Amino acid sequence: MSEPEPRSTVWSRPERGARGPAPERSRRQITTAAIALADAEGLAAVSMRALAQSLGTGPASLYRYVASRHDLLDLMADAVAGEIDLTAAPSGDWIDDLVGLALQTKAAYVRHPWLLDLNAQRGNAIGPHAVDYLDHALAVLAQAPGSSQQKLETIGLVGGLATLFARQQITATTPPAQAAYLADVAAEGRHPHLLAALATAGPPPSGSPAEWDALFARLLGRLLPGLLS
């Protein structure tokens, strides 16, 4: 029994067929409209019908540009990857440069919270902007120790941590209440190690983007030298 052919990506297919009337729109315009819809109403609101309505056209016309909603999700994710600024040349300090990329990645997820759910649905499709990001990150790590495999694994891990911190930043609504609860539990005396840690630890992030950025950068700064050594 032969193996099934892998699904071709939307980027491996022409933007429109050679036949038919001249295009009225582009994939980029459709993707931009889909992102705006997701930003306003969430990922579940992004259907071909709703998108067509926002563009003032019929759903059937969109299939001239994208074969399915899955294709549309791939285009949306890659468009957000294109928001990350890759123009700065590596400074020579690979830790600072990679932390800077990670902060940009986290910020993109915070701007587009639906992307956290989208990535859980779409698998590992990698578009042109994501390839640009990967190549830039490897250029940043050119002077870092470690093998190519270690560097690729590190880039993947840093991206995963960016999504984790973005989710925490988006969903953290009552840090003071959580901190008070932990303090009360520790004061009961049944968790001496927690009590000792809380006695010397600083306050948790208050919820401001600057504090979340500082915490993320600090933790990455401690983690990265151990990953590439």
PDB file of C-alpha atoms in Angstrom:
ATOM      1  CA  MET A   1       0.000   0.000   0.000  1.00  0.00           C
ATOM      2  CA  SER A   2       1.524   3.294  -1.062  1.00  0.00           C
ATOM      3  CA  GLU A   3       2.065   6.140   1.391  1.00  0.00           C
ATOM      4  CA  PRO A   4      -0.328   9.102   1.018  1.00  0.00           C
ATOM      5  CA  GLU A   5       1.180  12.192  -0.525  1.00  0.00           C
ATOM      6  CA  PRO A   6       1.817  14.995   1.970  1.00  0.00           C
ATOM      7  CA  ARG A   7      -0.513  17.962   1.772  1.00  0.00           C
ATOM      8  CA  SER A   8       1.037  20.686  -0.354  1.00  0.00           C
ATOM      9  CA  THR A   9       1.346  24.059   1.319  1.00  0.00           C
ATOM     10  CA  VAL A  10      -0.532  27.112   0.140  1.00  0.00           C
ATOM     11  CA  TRP A  11       2.809  28.705  -0.798  1.00  0.00           C
ATOM     12  CA  SER A  12       3.711  25.868  -3.140  1.00  0.00           C
ATOM     13  CA  ARG A  13       0.642  26.553  -5.268  1.00  0.00           C
ATOM     14  CA  PRO A  14       0.143  29.551  -7.561  1.00  0.00           C
ATOM     15  CA  GLU A  15      -1.836  32.418  -6.080  1.00  0.00           C
ATOM     16  CA  ARG A  16      -4.527  31.941  -8.706  1.00  0.00           C
ATOM     17  CA  GLY A  17      -5.187  29.706 -11.665  1.00  0.00           C
ATOM     18  CA  ALA A  18      -4.015  30.642 -15.120  1.00  0.00           C
ATOM     19  CA  ARG A  19      -7.577  30.718 -16.400  1.00  0.00           C
ATOM     20  CA  GLY A  20     -10.538  32.805 -15.446  1.00  0.00           C
ATOM     21  CA  PRO A  21     -11.108  36.534 -15.004  1.00  0.00           C
ATOM     22  CA  ALA A  22      -8.454  38.868 -13.666  1.00  0.00           C
ATOM     23  CA  PRO A  23      -8.189  38.719  -9.863  1.00  0.00           C
ATOM     24  CA  GLU A  24     -10.063  41.335  -7.870  1.00  0.00           C
ATOM     25  CA  ARG A  25      -8.101  40.667  -4.714  1.00  0.00           C
ATOM     26  CA  SER A  26      -4.875  39.086  -3.531  1.00  0.00           C
ATOM     27  CA  ARG A  27      -4.028  36.528  -0.901  1.00  0.00           C
ATOM     28  CA  ARG A  28      -2.431  39.322   1.082  1.00  0.00           C
ATOM     29  CA  GLN A  29      -5.643  41.372   1.147  1.00  0.00           C
ATOM     30  CA  ILE A  30      -7.680  38.340   2.149  1.00  0.00           C
ATOM     31  CA  THR A  31      -5.183  37.423   4.860  1.00  0.00           C
ATOM     32  CA  THR A  32      -5.176  40.970   6.243  1.00  0.00           C
ATOM     33  CA  ALA A  33      -8.970  40.941   6.438  1.00  0.00           C
ATOM     34  CA  ALA A  34      -8.934  37.547   8.170  1.00  0.00           C
ATOM     35  CA  ILE A  35      -6.440  38.799  10.768  1.00  0.00           C
ATOM     36  CA  ALA A  36      -8.596  41.858  11.443  1.00  0.00           C
ATOM     37  CA  LEU A  37     -11.605  39.601  11.929  1.00  0.00           C
ATOM     38  CA  ALA A  38      -9.701  37.337  14.324  1.00  0.00           C
ATOM     39  CA  ASP A  39      -8.345  40.326  16.274  1.00  0.00           C
ATOM     40  CA  ALA A  40     -11.861  41.685  16.710  1.00  0.00           C
ATOM     41  CA  GLU A  41     -13.867  38.520  17.322  1.00  0.00           C
ATOM     42  CA  GLY A  42     -11.491  35.611  17.896  1.00  0.00           C
ATOM     43  CA  LEU A  43     -10.356  32.716  15.765  1.00  0.00           C
ATOM     44  CA  ALA A  44     -13.710  30.914  15.851  1.00  0.00           C
ATOM     45  CA  ALA A  45     -15.274  33.856  14.018  1.00  0.00           C
ATOM     46  CA  VAL A  46     -12.977  33.369  11.028  1.00  0.00           C
ATOM     47  CA  SER A  47     -14.978  31.375   8.509  1.00  0.00           C
ATOM     48  CA  MET A  48     -14.948  31.686   4.754  1.00  0.00           C
ATOM     49  CA  ARG A  49     -18.514  33.019   4.916  1.00  0.00           C
ATOM     50  CA  ALA A  50     -17.752  35.650   7.560  1.00  0.00           C
ATOM     51  CA  LEU A  51     -14.583  36.676   5.752  1.00  0.00           C
ATOM     52  CA  ALA A  52     -16.424  37.017   2.457  1.00  0.00           C
ATOM     53  CA  GLN A  53     -19.039  39.166   4.149  1.00  0.00           C
ATOM     54  CA  SER A  54     -16.364  41.467   5.591  1.00  0.00           C
ATOM     55  CA  LEU A  55     -14.874  41.829   2.104  1.00  0.00           C
ATOM     56  CA  GLY A  56     -18.237  42.401   0.456  1.00  0.00           C
ATOM     57  CA  THR A  57     -18.113  39.336  -1.746  1.00  0.00           C
ATOM     58  CA  GLY A  58     -19.433  35.782  -1.910  1.00  0.00           C
ATOM     59  CA  PRO A  59     -17.710  32.851  -0.171  1.00  0.00           C
ATOM     60  CA  ALA A  60     -17.223  31.009  -3.462  1.00  0.00           C
ATOM     61  CA  SER A  61     -15.046  33.817  -4.794  1.00  0.00           C
ATOM     62  CA  LEU A  62     -12.523  33.339  -1.972  1.00  0.00           C
ATOM     63  CA  TYR A  63     -11.796  29.800  -3.081  1.00  0.00           C
ATOM     64  CA  ARG A  64     -10.150  31.258  -6.167  1.00  0.00           C
ATOM     65  CA  TYR A  65      -7.371  32.432  -3.839  1.00  0.00           C
ATOM     66  CA  VAL A  66      -7.307  29.890  -0.980  1.00  0.00           C
ATOM     67  CA  ALA A  67      -8.349  26.261  -1.270  1.00  0.00           C
ATOM     68  CA  SER A  68      -9.616  25.921   2.293  1.00  0.00           C
ATOM     69  CA  ARG A  69      -9.853  27.510   5.719  1.00  0.00           C
ATOM     70  CA  HIS A  70      -6.727  25.530   6.609  1.00  0.00           C
ATOM     71  CA  ASP A  71      -4.838  27.432   3.912  1.00  0.00           C
ATOM     72  CA  LEU A  72      -6.206  30.669   5.302  1.00  0.00           C
ATOM     73  CA  LEU A  73      -4.970  29.836   8.806  1.00  0.00           C
ATOM     74  CA  ASP A  74      -1.509  29.080   7.424  1.00  0.00           C
ATOM     75  CA  LEU A  75      -1.449  32.449   5.653  1.00  0.00           C
ATOM     76  CA  MET A  76      -2.586  34.255   8.801  1.00  0.00           C
ATOM     77  CA  ALA A  77       0.113  32.680  10.963  1.00  0.00           C
ATOM     78  CA  ASP A  78       2.841  33.495   8.472  1.00  0.00           C
ATOM     79  CA  ALA A  79       1.609  37.072   8.076  1.00  0.00           C
ATOM     80  CA  VAL A  80       2.020  37.583  11.825  1.00  0.00           C
ATOM     81  CA  ALA A  81       5.528  36.115  11.583  1.00  0.00           C
ATOM     82  CA  GLY A  82       6.181  38.851   9.043  1.00  0.00           C
ATOM     83  CA  GLU A  83       5.529  41.485  11.730  1.00  0.00           C
ATOM     84  CA  ILE A  84       8.812  40.617  13.426  1.00  0.00           C
ATOM     85  CA  ASP A  85      11.585  43.023  12.461  1.00  0.00           C
ATOM     86  CA  LEU A  86      14.552  41.131  11.024  1.00  0.00           C
ATOM     87  CA  THR A  87      16.390  44.117   9.585  1.00  0.00           C
ATOM     88  CA  ALA A  88      18.911  44.533  12.394  1.00  0.00           C
ATOM     89  CA  ALA A  89      22.239  42.837  11.735  1.00  0.00           C
ATOM     90  CA  PRO A  90      23.527  40.515  14.483  1.00  0.00           C
ATOM     91  CA  SER A  91      25.320  42.593  17.105  1.00  0.00           C
ATOM     92  CA  GLY A  92      27.767  39.877  18.114  1.00  0.00           C
ATOM     93  CA  ASP A  93      26.005  39.277  21.435  1.00  0.00           C
ATOM     94  CA  TRP A  94      23.956  36.258  20.462  1.00  0.00           C
ATOM     95  CA  ILE A  95      22.129  36.035  23.784  1.00  0.00           C
ATOM     96  CA  ASP A  96      20.869  39.619  23.632  1.00  0.00           C
ATOM     97  CA  ASP A  97      19.952  39.258  19.971  1.00  0.00           C
ATOM     98  CA  LEU A  98      18.008  36.032  20.501  1.00  0.00           C
ATOM     99  CA  VAL A  99      16.250  37.495  23.535  1.00  0.00           C
ATOM    100  CA  GLY A 100      15.259  40.456  21.365  1.00  0.00           C
ATOM    101  CA  LEU A 101      13.726  38.131  18.787  1.00  0.00           C
ATOM    102  CA  ALA A 102      11.914  36.217  21.521  1.00  0.00           C
ATOM    103  CA  LEU A 103      10.478  39.445  22.952  1.00  0.00           C
ATOM    104  CA  GLN A 104       9.185  40.394  19.516  1.00  0.00           C
ATOM    105  CA  THR A 105       7.645  36.946  19.146  1.00  0.00           C
ATOM    106  CA  LYS A 106       5.908  37.186  22.509  1.00  0.00           C
ATOM    107  CA  ALA A 107       4.615  40.643  21.639  1.00  0.00           C
ATOM    108  CA  ALA A 108       3.120  39.311  18.391  1.00  0.00           C
ATOM    109  CA  TYR A 109       1.211  36.659  20.332  1.00  0.00           C
ATOM    110  CA  VAL A 110      -0.033  39.257  22.809  1.00  0.00           C
ATOM    111  CA  ARG A 111      -1.247  41.469  19.934  1.00  0.00           C
ATOM    112  CA  HIS A 112      -2.962  38.501  18.303  1.00  0.00           C
ATOM    113  CA  PRO A 113      -4.116  36.160  21.116  1.00  0.00           C
ATOM    114  CA  TRP A 114      -5.958  33.939  18.633  1.00  0.00           C
ATOM    115  CA  LEU A 115      -2.569  32.851  17.295  1.00  0.00           C
ATOM    116  CA  LEU A 116      -2.087  30.719  20.411  1.00  0.00           C
ATOM    117  CA  ASP A 117      -5.150  28.676  19.462  1.00  0.00           C
ATOM    118  CA  LEU A 118      -4.340  28.729  15.767  1.00  0.00           C
ATOM    119  CA  ASN A 119      -0.953  27.073  16.211  1.00  0.00           C
ATOM    120  CA  ALA A 120      -2.615  24.235  18.105  1.00  0.00           C
ATOM    121  CA  GLN A 121      -4.843  23.612  15.065  1.00  0.00           C
ATOM    122  CA  ARG A 122      -2.557  24.017  12.085  1.00  0.00           C
ATOM    123  CA  GLY A 123       0.361  21.711  12.787  1.00  0.00           C
ATOM    124  CA  ASN A 124       3.873  22.622  11.672  1.00  0.00           C
ATOM    125  CA  ALA A 125       3.324  24.447   8.383  1.00  0.00           C
ATOM    126  CA  ILE A 126       6.196  26.912   7.834  1.00  0.00           C
ATOM    127  CA  GLY A 127       5.669  29.833   5.484  1.00  0.00           C
ATOM    128  CA  PRO A 128       8.083  32.282   3.856  1.00  0.00           C
ATOM    129  CA  HIS A 129       8.174  34.738   6.760  1.00  0.00           C
ATOM    130  CA  ALA A 130       8.777  31.923   9.233  1.00  0.00           C
ATOM    131  CA  VAL A 131      11.649  30.691   7.060  1.00  0.00           C
ATOM    132  CA  ASP A 132      13.099  34.218   7.081  1.00  0.00           C
ATOM    133  CA  TYR A 133      12.832  34.250  10.871  1.00  0.00           C
ATOM    134  CA  LEU A 134      14.557  30.872  11.170  1.00  0.00           C
ATOM    135  CA  ASP A 135      17.408  31.930   8.910  1.00  0.00           C
ATOM    136  CA  HIS A 136      17.847  35.205  10.813  1.00  0.00           C
ATOM    137  CA  ALA A 137      17.869  33.384  14.150  1.00  0.00           C
ATOM    138  CA  LEU A 138      20.543  31.022  12.835  1.00  0.00           C
ATOM    139  CA  ALA A 139      22.587  34.047  11.724  1.00  0.00           C
ATOM    140  CA  VAL A 140      22.264  35.423  15.257  1.00  0.00           C
ATOM    141  CA  LEU A 141      23.576  32.110  16.596  1.00  0.00           C
ATOM    142  CA  ALA A 142      26.432  31.854  14.113  1.00  0.00           C
ATOM    143  CA  GLN A 143      28.959  32.812  16.807  1.00  0.00           C
ATOM    144  CA  ALA A 144      27.283  30.797  19.558  1.00  0.00           C
ATOM    145  CA  PRO A 145      28.732  27.457  20.693  1.00  0.00           C
ATOM    146  CA  GLY A 146      26.896  24.241  19.932  1.00  0.00           C
ATOM    147  CA  SER A 147      25.983  22.189  16.898  1.00  0.00           C
ATOM    148  CA  SER A 148      23.485  23.095  14.200  1.00  0.00           C
ATOM    149  CA  GLN A 149      21.042  20.639  15.749  1.00  0.00           C
ATOM    150  CA  GLN A 150      21.391  22.302  19.150  1.00  0.00           C
ATOM    151  CA  LYS A 151      20.811  25.709  17.602  1.00  0.00           C
ATOM    152  CA  LEU A 152      17.671  24.592  15.788  1.00  0.00           C
ATOM    153  CA  GLU A 153      16.380  22.999  18.993  1.00  0.00           C
ATOM    154  CA  THR A 154      17.145  26.181  20.931  1.00  0.00           C
ATOM    155  CA  ILE A 155      15.254  28.354  18.439  1.00  0.00           C
ATOM    156  CA  GLY A 156      12.263  26.021  18.710  1.00  0.00           C
ATOM    157  CA  LEU A 157      12.387  26.010  22.501  1.00  0.00           C
ATOM    158  CA  VAL A 158      12.643  29.807  22.693  1.00  0.00           C
ATOM    159  CA  GLY A 159       9.628  30.098  20.396  1.00  0.00           C
ATOM    160  CA  GLY A 160       7.685  27.725  22.635  1.00  0.00           C
ATOM    161  CA  LEU A 161       8.605  29.738  25.720  1.00  0.00           C
ATOM    162  CA  ALA A 162       7.452  32.910  23.968  1.00  0.00           C
ATOM    163  CA  THR A 163       4.005  31.384  23.452  1.00  0.00           C
ATOM    164  CA  LEU A 164       3.898  30.197  27.071  1.00  0.00           C
ATOM    165  CA  PHE A 165       4.773  33.622  28.450  1.00  0.00           C
ATOM    166  CA  ALA A 166       2.352  35.325  26.073  1.00  0.00           C
ATOM    167  CA  ARG A 167      -0.472  33.097  27.298  1.00  0.00           C
ATOM    168  CA  GLN A 168       0.428  33.827  30.919  1.00  0.00           C
ATOM    169  CA  GLN A 169       0.620  37.549  30.207  1.00  0.00           C
ATOM    170  CA  ILE A 170      -2.778  37.536  28.480  1.00  0.00           C
ATOM    171  CA  THR A 171      -4.562  35.457  31.106  1.00  0.00           C
ATOM    172  CA  ALA A 172      -2.946  36.801  34.305  1.00  0.00           C
ATOM    173  CA  THR A 173      -5.755  38.950  35.707  1.00  0.00           C
ATOM    174  CA  THR A 174      -5.283  38.967  39.484  1.00  0.00           C
ATOM    175  CA  PRO A 175      -1.610  38.488  40.420  1.00  0.00           C
ATOM    176  CA  PRO A 176      -2.054  40.199  43.855  1.00  0.00           C
ATOM    177  CA  ALA A 177      -4.827  37.741  44.806  1.00  0.00           C
ATOM    178  CA  GLN A 178      -2.713  34.784  43.716  1.00  0.00           C
ATOM    179  CA  ALA A 179       0.265  36.088  45.670  1.00  0.00           C
ATOM    180  CA  ALA A 180      -1.896  36.586  48.779  1.00  0.00           C
ATOM    181  CA  TYR A 181      -3.203  33.023  48.493  1.00  0.00           C
ATOM    182  CA  LEU A 182       0.307  31.590  48.285  1.00  0.00           C
ATOM    183  CA  ALA A 183       1.395  33.681  51.255  1.00  0.00           C
ATOM    184  CA  ASP A 184      -1.544  32.425  53.326  1.00  0.00           C
ATOM    185  CA  VAL A 185      -0.842  28.787  52.418  1.00  0.00           C
ATOM    186  CA  ALA A 186       2.863  29.150  53.189  1.00  0.00           C
ATOM    187  CA  ALA A 187       2.109  30.793  56.537  1.00  0.00           C
ATOM    188  CA  GLU A 188       0.271  27.663  57.661  1.00  0.00           C
ATOM    189  CA  GLY A 189       3.683  26.059  58.186  1.00  0.00           C
ATOM    190  CA  ARG A 190       3.160  22.904  56.117  1.00  0.00           C
ATOM    191  CA  HIS A 191       5.289  24.152  53.199  1.00  0.00           C
ATOM    192  CA  PRO A 192       8.539  25.417  54.716  1.00  0.00           C
ATOM    193  CA  HIS A 193      10.453  25.572  51.441  1.00  0.00           C
ATOM    194  CA  LEU A 194       7.733  27.685  49.841  1.00  0.00           C
ATOM    195  CA  LEU A 195       7.695  29.957  52.895  1.00  0.00           C
ATOM    196  CA  ALA A 196      11.458  30.453  52.693  1.00  0.00           C
ATOM    197  CA  ALA A 197      11.326  31.155  48.965  1.00  0.00           C
ATOM    198  CA  LEU A 198       8.507  33.685  49.291  1.00  0.00           C
ATOM    199  CA  ALA A 199      10.372  35.454  52.085  1.00  0.00           C
ATOM    200  CA  THR A 200      13.235  36.336  49.733  1.00  0.00           C
ATOM    201  CA  ALA A 201      11.550  36.417  46.302  1.00  0.00           C
ATOM    202  CA  GLY A 202      10.465  39.663  44.735  1.00  0.00           C
ATOM    203  CA  PRO A 203       6.836  40.439  43.909  1.00  0.00           C
ATOM    204  CA  PRO A 204       5.251  38.705  40.902  1.00  0.00           C
ATOM    205  CA  PRO A 205       4.666  40.706  37.701  1.00  0.00           C
ATOM    206  CA  SER A 206       1.938  43.273  38.224  1.00  0.00           C
ATOM    207  CA  GLY A 207       0.563  42.719  34.753  1.00  0.00           C
ATOM    208  CA  SER A 208       2.337  45.543  32.926  1.00  0.00           C
ATOM    209  CA  PRO A 209       3.938  44.577  29.585  1.00  0.00           C
ATOM    210  CA  ALA A 210       7.273  46.020  30.729  1.00  0.00           C
ATOM    211  CA  GLU A 211       7.401  43.747  33.768  1.00  0.00           C
ATOM    212  CA  TRP A 212       6.516  40.664  31.727  1.00  0.00           C
ATOM    213  CA  ASP A 213       9.196  41.585  29.189  1.00  0.00           C
ATOM    214  CA  ALA A 214      11.783  42.047  31.933  1.00  0.00           C
ATOM    215  CA  LEU A 215      10.936  38.699  33.532  1.00  0.00           C
ATOM    216  CA  PHE A 216      11.018  36.881  30.178  1.00  0.00           C
ATOM    217  CA  ALA A 217      14.343  38.457  29.193  1.00  0.00           C
ATOM    218  CA  ARG A 218      15.870  37.676  32.582  1.00  0.00           C
ATOM    219  CA  LEU A 219      14.872  34.015  32.470  1.00  0.00           C
ATOM    220  CA  LEU A 220      16.058  33.570  28.889  1.00  0.00           C
ATOM    221  CA  GLY A 221      19.355  35.213  29.767  1.00  0.00           C
ATOM    222  CA  ARG A 222      19.918  32.531  32.390  1.00  0.00           C
ATOM    223  CA  LEU A 223      18.628  29.663  30.263  1.00  0.00           C
ATOM    224  CA  LEU A 224      20.355  30.223  26.908  1.00  0.00           C
ATOM    225  CA  PRO A 225      23.994  29.768  28.001  1.00  0.00           C
ATOM    226  CA  GLY A 226      23.104  26.319  29.319  1.00  0.00           C
ATOM    227  CA  LEU A 227      21.389  25.305  26.077  1.00  0.00           C
ATOM    228  CA  LEU A 228      24.334  26.243  23.896  1.00  0.00           C
ATOM    229  CA  SER A 229      27.604  25.441  25.573  1.00  0.00           C
TER     230      SER A 229
END
